[in-house]
Amino acid sequence: MRKLGLIGGMSWISTQTYYRQINRLVQKQLGPVASPPLLLETLDFRDHYDLREDAQWEQSSKELSETAKRLEDGGSTAILITSNVMHKVYEDVAAAVSVPVIHIADCVGKKMAADKIERATLLGKKSVMTEGFFRKMLVAHGVDLMPPDAEAAEQLDRIITAELKLGKATRDAERALKTIITVNEQQGAKAIILACTELEQVVDIDANVLPIYDTTRIHCEAAADWILTED
């Protein structure tokens, strides 16, 4: 198996999800006692929690890039950023290393294109829903994204930041997500892109009114494929 590097800690909730899912995917192929060679460095989430100014993003980008270099030096043959939001600095991180950095939205776009899903709603942190760094990658694969709803973006930002990233999954959050998904179905969405790792705590990915494209699950599948592919 090929060694994979993970940049984690944003949040620890998402990091454990990546670790668990990648291990289970590898075990599904190689048996219940198999465990993939993973190199994990977790960052202090306080330094990447609420970035607003350009200078803050530049510092965060520098730290992720330095982490990626250490993972490469440790023998990682590819790297994952275990956060949707932090793919905002993807290009800087990818430029800092000579090994591939597997882009989460690229993986999702490829899968949706293969499934011929054209009209979808993107749900996640406000920056993921509204800024171009994530949306443009999906659009490049032919995915027609519905315009972001400003009110839903604010609501989701609050739920994710104040509750889910702290491991607090409430019934109110479950009801809020169910309502948002139902409204989007009524407005013509053919699929939901769940672009926040922590949202799995309040959304039943496998039993919903619309197909759910969980970016974390798809990213982990790409990671397992990489690990299991022979050089």
PDB file of C-alpha atoms in Angstrom:
ATOM      1  CA  MET A   1       0.000   0.000   0.000  1.00  0.00           C
ATOM      2  CA  ARG A   2       1.056   3.564  -0.648  1.00  0.00           C
ATOM      3  CA  LYS A   3       1.445   5.931   2.314  1.00  0.00           C
ATOM      4  CA  LEU A   4      -1.001   8.830   2.521  1.00  0.00           C
ATOM      5  CA  GLY A   5      -0.531  12.083   4.422  1.00  0.00           C
ATOM      6  CA  LEU A   6      -3.412  13.811   6.208  1.00  0.00           C
ATOM      7  CA  ILE A   7      -3.500  17.445   7.308  1.00  0.00           C
ATOM      8  CA  GLY A   8      -5.956  17.297  10.205  1.00  0.00           C
ATOM      9  CA  GLY A   9      -7.201  19.127  13.261  1.00  0.00           C
ATOM     10  CA  MET A  10      -9.750  21.339  11.451  1.00  0.00           C
ATOM     11  CA  SER A  11     -11.685  20.131  13.430  1.00  0.00           C
ATOM     12  CA  TRP A  12     -10.751  16.995  15.350  1.00  0.00           C
ATOM     13  CA  ILE A  13     -14.300  15.791  14.578  1.00  0.00           C
ATOM     14  CA  SER A  14     -13.562  15.814  10.854  1.00  0.00           C
ATOM     15  CA  THR A  15     -10.133  14.253  11.361  1.00  0.00           C
ATOM     16  CA  GLN A  16     -11.554  11.224  13.163  1.00  0.00           C
ATOM     17  CA  THR A  17     -14.134  10.830  10.389  1.00  0.00           C
ATOM     18  CA  TYR A  18     -11.403  10.710   7.753  1.00  0.00           C
ATOM     19  CA  TYR A  19      -9.326   8.251   9.754  1.00  0.00           C
ATOM     20  CA  ARG A  20     -12.281   5.962  10.395  1.00  0.00           C
ATOM     21  CA  GLN A  21     -13.630   6.000   6.855  1.00  0.00           C
ATOM     22  CA  ILE A  22     -10.277   5.448   5.134  1.00  0.00           C
ATOM     23  CA  ASN A  23      -9.503   2.508   7.419  1.00  0.00           C
ATOM     24  CA  ARG A  24     -12.905   0.929   6.808  1.00  0.00           C
ATOM     25  CA  LEU A  25     -12.615   1.336   3.047  1.00  0.00           C
ATOM     26  CA  VAL A  26      -9.199  -0.335   3.021  1.00  0.00           C
ATOM     27  CA  GLN A  27     -10.422  -3.130   5.292  1.00  0.00           C
ATOM     28  CA  LYS A  28     -13.331  -3.724   2.933  1.00  0.00           C
ATOM     29  CA  GLN A  29     -10.808  -4.541   0.214  1.00  0.00           C
ATOM     30  CA  LEU A  30      -8.050  -6.263   2.179  1.00  0.00           C
ATOM     31  CA  GLY A  31      -9.749  -7.773   5.198  1.00  0.00           C
ATOM     32  CA  PRO A  32     -10.689  -6.748   8.763  1.00  0.00           C
ATOM     33  CA  VAL A  33      -7.158  -6.663  10.176  1.00  0.00           C
ATOM     34  CA  ALA A  34      -5.684  -4.479   7.426  1.00  0.00           C
ATOM     35  CA  SER A  35      -4.737  -0.910   8.274  1.00  0.00           C
ATOM     36  CA  PRO A  36      -3.478   1.645   5.745  1.00  0.00           C
ATOM     37  CA  PRO A  37      -0.152   3.456   6.176  1.00  0.00           C
ATOM     38  CA  LEU A  38      -1.265   6.958   7.159  1.00  0.00           C
ATOM     39  CA  LEU A  39       0.855   9.878   8.271  1.00  0.00           C
ATOM     40  CA  LEU A  40      -1.264  12.396  10.202  1.00  0.00           C
ATOM     41  CA  GLU A  41      -0.379  15.854  11.477  1.00  0.00           C
ATOM     42  CA  THR A  42      -3.106  17.721  13.329  1.00  0.00           C
ATOM     43  CA  LEU A  43      -3.044  21.493  13.601  1.00  0.00           C
ATOM     44  CA  ASP A  44      -4.310  23.719  16.390  1.00  0.00           C
ATOM     45  CA  PHE A  45      -7.803  24.607  15.233  1.00  0.00           C
ATOM     46  CA  ARG A  46      -7.647  27.927  17.090  1.00  0.00           C
ATOM     47  CA  ASP A  47      -5.273  29.159  14.375  1.00  0.00           C
ATOM     48  CA  HIS A  48      -7.699  28.272  11.549  1.00  0.00           C
ATOM     49  CA  TYR A  49     -11.110  28.614  13.174  1.00  0.00           C
ATOM     50  CA  ASP A  50     -12.432  32.010  12.160  1.00  0.00           C
ATOM     51  CA  LEU A  51     -10.270  33.471   9.399  1.00  0.00           C
ATOM     52  CA  ARG A  52     -11.484  36.826   8.094  1.00  0.00           C
ATOM     53  CA  GLU A  53      -8.520  38.990   7.093  1.00  0.00           C
ATOM     54  CA  ASP A  54      -6.175  38.311   4.172  1.00  0.00           C
ATOM     55  CA  ALA A  55      -3.227  38.232   6.557  1.00  0.00           C
ATOM     56  CA  GLN A  56      -4.903  35.484   8.583  1.00  0.00           C
ATOM     57  CA  TRP A  57      -5.479  33.387   5.468  1.00  0.00           C
ATOM     58  CA  GLU A  58      -1.873  33.919   4.382  1.00  0.00           C
ATOM     59  CA  GLN A  59      -0.595  32.676   7.740  1.00  0.00           C
ATOM     60  CA  SER A  60      -2.934  29.703   7.628  1.00  0.00           C
ATOM     61  CA  SER A  61      -1.833  28.866   4.085  1.00  0.00           C
ATOM     62  CA  LYS A  62       1.802  29.011   5.183  1.00  0.00           C
ATOM     63  CA  GLU A  63       1.167  26.624   8.070  1.00  0.00           C
ATOM     64  CA  LEU A  64      -0.716  24.105   5.918  1.00  0.00           C
ATOM     65  CA  SER A  65       2.001  24.267   3.270  1.00  0.00           C
ATOM     66  CA  GLU A  66       4.728  23.616   5.846  1.00  0.00           C
ATOM     67  CA  THR A  67       2.697  20.706   7.198  1.00  0.00           C
ATOM     68  CA  ALA A  68       2.361  19.270   3.687  1.00  0.00           C
ATOM     69  CA  LYS A  69       6.142  19.460   3.249  1.00  0.00           C
ATOM     70  CA  ARG A  70       6.698  17.526   6.472  1.00  0.00           C
ATOM     71  CA  LEU A  71       4.221  14.869   5.370  1.00  0.00           C
ATOM     72  CA  GLU A  72       6.019  14.536   2.047  1.00  0.00           C
ATOM     73  CA  ASP A  73       9.377  14.317   3.815  1.00  0.00           C
ATOM     74  CA  GLY A  74       7.877  11.568   5.967  1.00  0.00           C
ATOM     75  CA  GLY A  75       7.186   9.439   2.916  1.00  0.00           C
ATOM     76  CA  SER A  76       3.623  10.395   1.970  1.00  0.00           C
ATOM     77  CA  THR A  77       2.940   9.740  -1.703  1.00  0.00           C
ATOM     78  CA  ALA A  78      -0.169  11.966  -1.726  1.00  0.00           C
ATOM     79  CA  ILE A  79      -1.798  14.401   0.693  1.00  0.00           C
ATOM     80  CA  LEU A  80      -5.340  15.220   1.827  1.00  0.00           C
ATOM     81  CA  ILE A  81      -6.568  18.398   3.481  1.00  0.00           C
ATOM     82  CA  THR A  82      -9.266  17.095   5.823  1.00  0.00           C
ATOM     83  CA  SER A  83     -11.490  20.187   5.568  1.00  0.00           C
ATOM     84  CA  ASN A  84     -13.713  21.624   2.857  1.00  0.00           C
ATOM     85  CA  VAL A  85     -13.125  25.239   3.906  1.00  0.00           C
ATOM     86  CA  MET A  86      -9.345  24.943   3.965  1.00  0.00           C
ATOM     87  CA  HIS A  87      -9.326  24.012   0.284  1.00  0.00           C
ATOM     88  CA  LYS A  88      -9.381  27.769  -0.155  1.00  0.00           C
ATOM     89  CA  VAL A  89      -5.581  27.555   0.195  1.00  0.00           C
ATOM     90  CA  TYR A  90      -5.323  24.385  -1.910  1.00  0.00           C
ATOM     91  CA  GLU A  91      -3.239  25.944  -4.673  1.00  0.00           C
ATOM     92  CA  ASP A  92      -0.605  27.184  -2.226  1.00  0.00           C
ATOM     93  CA  VAL A  93      -0.398  23.796  -0.522  1.00  0.00           C
ATOM     94  CA  ALA A  94      -0.200  21.910  -3.821  1.00  0.00           C
ATOM     95  CA  ALA A  95       2.582  24.211  -5.030  1.00  0.00           C
ATOM     96  CA  ALA A  96       4.621  23.557  -1.879  1.00  0.00           C
ATOM     97  CA  VAL A  97       5.058  19.813  -2.503  1.00  0.00           C
ATOM     98  CA  SER A  98       5.942  17.522  -5.388  1.00  0.00           C
ATOM     99  CA  VAL A  99       3.362  14.829  -4.542  1.00  0.00           C
ATOM    100  CA  PRO A 100      -0.344  15.124  -5.455  1.00  0.00           C
ATOM    101  CA  VAL A 101      -2.730  16.925  -3.123  1.00  0.00           C
ATOM    102  CA  ILE A 102      -6.101  15.315  -3.808  1.00  0.00           C
ATOM    103  CA  HIS A 103      -8.734  18.054  -4.154  1.00  0.00           C
ATOM    104  CA  ILE A 104     -12.031  17.264  -2.457  1.00  0.00           C
ATOM    105  CA  ALA A 105     -14.237  19.176  -4.920  1.00  0.00           C
ATOM    106  CA  ASP A 106     -12.470  17.636  -7.908  1.00  0.00           C
ATOM    107  CA  CYS A 107     -13.339  14.158  -6.590  1.00  0.00           C
ATOM    108  CA  VAL A 108     -16.963  15.164  -6.078  1.00  0.00           C
ATOM    109  CA  GLY A 109     -17.224  16.819  -9.488  1.00  0.00           C
ATOM    110  CA  LYS A 110     -15.927  13.692 -11.234  1.00  0.00           C
ATOM    111  CA  LYS A 111     -18.421  11.470  -9.421  1.00  0.00           C
ATOM    112  CA  MET A 112     -21.358  13.760 -10.155  1.00  0.00           C
ATOM    113  CA  ALA A 113     -20.369  14.017 -13.804  1.00  0.00           C
ATOM    114  CA  ALA A 114     -20.248  10.214 -14.020  1.00  0.00           C
ATOM    115  CA  ASP A 115     -23.717  10.063 -12.433  1.00  0.00           C
ATOM    116  CA  LYS A 116     -24.949  12.755 -14.853  1.00  0.00           C
ATOM    117  CA  ILE A 117     -26.159  14.997 -12.025  1.00  0.00           C
ATOM    118  CA  GLU A 118     -26.531  18.486 -13.433  1.00  0.00           C
ATOM    119  CA  ARG A 119     -28.484  20.617 -10.950  1.00  0.00           C
ATOM    120  CA  ALA A 120     -27.462  20.521  -7.310  1.00  0.00           C
ATOM    121  CA  THR A 121     -27.374  22.556  -4.129  1.00  0.00           C
ATOM    122  CA  LEU A 122     -24.120  23.094  -2.260  1.00  0.00           C
ATOM    123  CA  LEU A 123     -24.410  23.090   1.547  1.00  0.00           C
ATOM    124  CA  GLY A 124     -21.649  23.851   4.016  1.00  0.00           C
ATOM    125  CA  LYS A 125     -19.901  26.763   5.640  1.00  0.00           C
ATOM    126  CA  LYS A 126     -20.804  30.164   4.220  1.00  0.00           C
ATOM    127  CA  SER A 127     -17.463  30.516   2.416  1.00  0.00           C
ATOM    128  CA  VAL A 128     -17.871  27.130   0.717  1.00  0.00           C
ATOM    129  CA  MET A 129     -21.419  27.957  -0.363  1.00  0.00           C
ATOM    130  CA  THR A 130     -20.737  31.450  -1.659  1.00  0.00           C
ATOM    131  CA  GLU A 131     -17.095  31.791  -2.713  1.00  0.00           C
ATOM    132  CA  GLY A 132     -15.634  30.611  -5.990  1.00  0.00           C
ATOM    133  CA  PHE A 133     -12.761  28.439  -4.724  1.00  0.00           C
ATOM    134  CA  PHE A 134     -15.088  25.465  -4.210  1.00  0.00           C
ATOM    135  CA  ARG A 135     -17.903  26.148  -6.649  1.00  0.00           C
ATOM    136  CA  LYS A 136     -15.678  26.656  -9.704  1.00  0.00           C
ATOM    137  CA  MET A 137     -14.212  23.151  -9.395  1.00  0.00           C
ATOM    138  CA  LEU A 138     -17.677  21.580  -9.475  1.00  0.00           C
ATOM    139  CA  VAL A 139     -18.824  23.784 -12.340  1.00  0.00           C
ATOM    140  CA  ALA A 140     -15.733  22.734 -14.311  1.00  0.00           C
ATOM    141  CA  HIS A 141     -17.123  19.188 -14.260  1.00  0.00           C
ATOM    142  CA  GLY A 142     -20.453  20.351 -15.676  1.00  0.00           C
ATOM    143  CA  VAL A 143     -22.384  20.515 -12.400  1.00  0.00           C
ATOM    144  CA  ASP A 144     -25.066  23.222 -12.487  1.00  0.00           C
ATOM    145  CA  LEU A 145     -25.144  24.699  -8.987  1.00  0.00           C
ATOM    146  CA  MET A 146     -28.206  26.489  -7.693  1.00  0.00           C
ATOM    147  CA  PRO A 147     -27.531  30.006  -6.388  1.00  0.00           C
ATOM    148  CA  PRO A 148     -26.665  30.006  -2.672  1.00  0.00           C
ATOM    149  CA  ASP A 149     -29.454  31.069  -0.341  1.00  0.00           C
ATOM    150  CA  ALA A 150     -28.088  33.842   1.888  1.00  0.00           C
ATOM    151  CA  GLU A 151     -30.342  33.012   4.837  1.00  0.00           C
ATOM    152  CA  ALA A 152     -29.532  29.291   4.683  1.00  0.00           C
ATOM    153  CA  ALA A 153     -25.813  30.091   4.413  1.00  0.00           C
ATOM    154  CA  GLU A 154     -25.927  32.160   7.590  1.00  0.00           C
ATOM    155  CA  GLN A 155     -27.932  29.495   9.405  1.00  0.00           C
ATOM    156  CA  LEU A 156     -25.601  26.694   8.383  1.00  0.00           C
ATOM    157  CA  ASP A 157     -22.530  28.756   9.289  1.00  0.00           C
ATOM    158  CA  ARG A 158     -23.878  29.212  12.794  1.00  0.00           C
ATOM    159  CA  ILE A 159     -24.863  25.547  13.236  1.00  0.00           C
ATOM    160  CA  ILE A 160     -21.515  24.258  11.986  1.00  0.00           C
ATOM    161  CA  THR A 161     -19.366  26.727  13.908  1.00  0.00           C
ATOM    162  CA  ALA A 162     -21.212  26.878  17.222  1.00  0.00           C
ATOM    163  CA  GLU A 163     -22.400  23.267  17.425  1.00  0.00           C
ATOM    164  CA  LEU A 164     -21.114  20.615  15.032  1.00  0.00           C
ATOM    165  CA  LYS A 165     -17.416  21.485  15.114  1.00  0.00           C
ATOM    166  CA  LEU A 166     -17.668  21.116  18.885  1.00  0.00           C
ATOM    167  CA  GLY A 167     -19.321  17.713  18.569  1.00  0.00           C
ATOM    168  CA  LYS A 168     -22.795  18.980  19.539  1.00  0.00           C
ATOM    169  CA  ALA A 169     -25.521  17.503  17.315  1.00  0.00           C
ATOM    170  CA  THR A 170     -28.987  18.758  18.290  1.00  0.00           C
ATOM    171  CA  ARG A 171     -32.508  17.940  17.158  1.00  0.00           C
ATOM    172  CA  ASP A 172     -32.930  21.574  16.147  1.00  0.00           C
ATOM    173  CA  ALA A 173     -29.959  21.249  13.804  1.00  0.00           C
ATOM    174  CA  GLU A 174     -31.387  18.042  12.325  1.00  0.00           C
ATOM    175  CA  ARG A 175     -34.722  19.748  11.696  1.00  0.00           C
ATOM    176  CA  ALA A 176     -33.011  22.794  10.177  1.00  0.00           C
ATOM    177  CA  LEU A 177     -31.061  20.649   7.701  1.00  0.00           C
ATOM    178  CA  LYS A 178     -34.139  18.628   6.793  1.00  0.00           C
ATOM    179  CA  THR A 179     -36.036  21.837   6.063  1.00  0.00           C
ATOM    180  CA  ILE A 180     -33.210  23.291   3.957  1.00  0.00           C
ATOM    181  CA  ILE A 181     -32.941  20.094   1.905  1.00  0.00           C
ATOM    182  CA  THR A 182     -36.722  19.892   1.406  1.00  0.00           C
ATOM    183  CA  VAL A 183     -36.920  23.523   0.270  1.00  0.00           C
ATOM    184  CA  ASN A 184     -34.133  22.940  -2.241  1.00  0.00           C
ATOM    185  CA  GLU A 185     -35.931  19.894  -3.625  1.00  0.00           C
ATOM    186  CA  GLN A 186     -39.038  22.015  -4.092  1.00  0.00           C
ATOM    187  CA  GLN A 187     -36.948  24.604  -5.927  1.00  0.00           C
ATOM    188  CA  GLY A 188     -35.655  22.042  -8.409  1.00  0.00           C
ATOM    189  CA  ALA A 189     -32.473  20.601  -6.947  1.00  0.00           C
ATOM    190  CA  LYS A 190     -31.718  17.055  -8.143  1.00  0.00           C
ATOM    191  CA  ALA A 191     -29.001  16.403  -5.550  1.00  0.00           C
ATOM    192  CA  ILE A 192     -27.434  17.847  -2.407  1.00  0.00           C
ATOM    193  CA  ILE A 193     -23.691  18.306  -2.023  1.00  0.00           C
ATOM    194  CA  LEU A 194     -22.868  18.020   1.663  1.00  0.00           C
ATOM    195  CA  ALA A 195     -19.661  20.060   1.752  1.00  0.00           C
ATOM    196  CA  CYS A 196     -18.899  20.020   5.459  1.00  0.00           C
ATOM    197  CA  THR A 197     -17.488  16.973   7.209  1.00  0.00           C
ATOM    198  CA  GLU A 198     -19.380  17.645  10.426  1.00  0.00           C
ATOM    199  CA  LEU A 199     -22.810  17.767   8.751  1.00  0.00           C
ATOM    200  CA  GLU A 200     -22.932  13.965   8.767  1.00  0.00           C
ATOM    201  CA  GLN A 201     -23.862  14.300  12.438  1.00  0.00           C
ATOM    202  CA  VAL A 202     -27.287  15.729  11.540  1.00  0.00           C
ATOM    203  CA  VAL A 203     -27.976  14.454   8.008  1.00  0.00           C
ATOM    204  CA  ASP A 204     -28.803  10.830   7.172  1.00  0.00           C
ATOM    205  CA  ILE A 205     -26.697  10.533   4.034  1.00  0.00           C
ATOM    206  CA  ASP A 206     -28.111   7.172   2.956  1.00  0.00           C
ATOM    207  CA  ALA A 207     -31.807   7.883   3.582  1.00  0.00           C
ATOM    208  CA  ASN A 208     -32.935  11.194   2.202  1.00  0.00           C
ATOM    209  CA  VAL A 209     -35.409  12.657  -0.254  1.00  0.00           C
ATOM    210  CA  LEU A 210     -32.568  13.603  -2.632  1.00  0.00           C
ATOM    211  CA  PRO A 211     -29.276  11.922  -3.497  1.00  0.00           C
ATOM    212  CA  ILE A 212     -26.648  13.179  -1.052  1.00  0.00           C
ATOM    213  CA  TYR A 213     -23.089  13.648  -2.277  1.00  0.00           C
ATOM    214  CA  ASP A 214     -21.074  13.667   0.929  1.00  0.00           C
ATOM    215  CA  THR A 215     -17.777  15.329   0.023  1.00  0.00           C
ATOM    216  CA  THR A 216     -15.936  13.679   2.902  1.00  0.00           C
ATOM    217  CA  ARG A 217     -17.042  10.171   1.973  1.00  0.00           C
ATOM    218  CA  ILE A 218     -16.100  10.741  -1.682  1.00  0.00           C
ATOM    219  CA  HIS A 219     -12.741  12.242  -0.678  1.00  0.00           C
ATOM    220  CA  CYS A 220     -12.043   9.221   1.524  1.00  0.00           C
ATOM    221  CA  GLU A 221     -12.942   6.854  -1.322  1.00  0.00           C
ATOM    222  CA  ALA A 222     -10.396   8.634  -3.529  1.00  0.00           C
ATOM    223  CA  ALA A 223      -7.855   8.356  -0.723  1.00  0.00           C
ATOM    224  CA  ALA A 224      -8.427   4.621  -0.331  1.00  0.00           C
ATOM    225  CA  ASP A 225      -8.150   4.138  -4.091  1.00  0.00           C
ATOM    226  CA  TRP A 226      -4.815   5.947  -4.025  1.00  0.00           C
ATOM    227  CA  ILE A 227      -3.509   3.843  -1.135  1.00  0.00           C
ATOM    228  CA  LEU A 228      -4.534   0.590  -2.809  1.00  0.00           C
ATOM    229  CA  THR A 229      -3.186   1.422  -6.277  1.00  0.00           C
ATOM    230  CA  GLU A 230       0.190  -0.111  -6.979  1.00  0.00           C
ATOM    231  CA  ASP A 231       2.995   2.152  -8.153  1.00  0.00           C
TER     232      ASP A 231
END
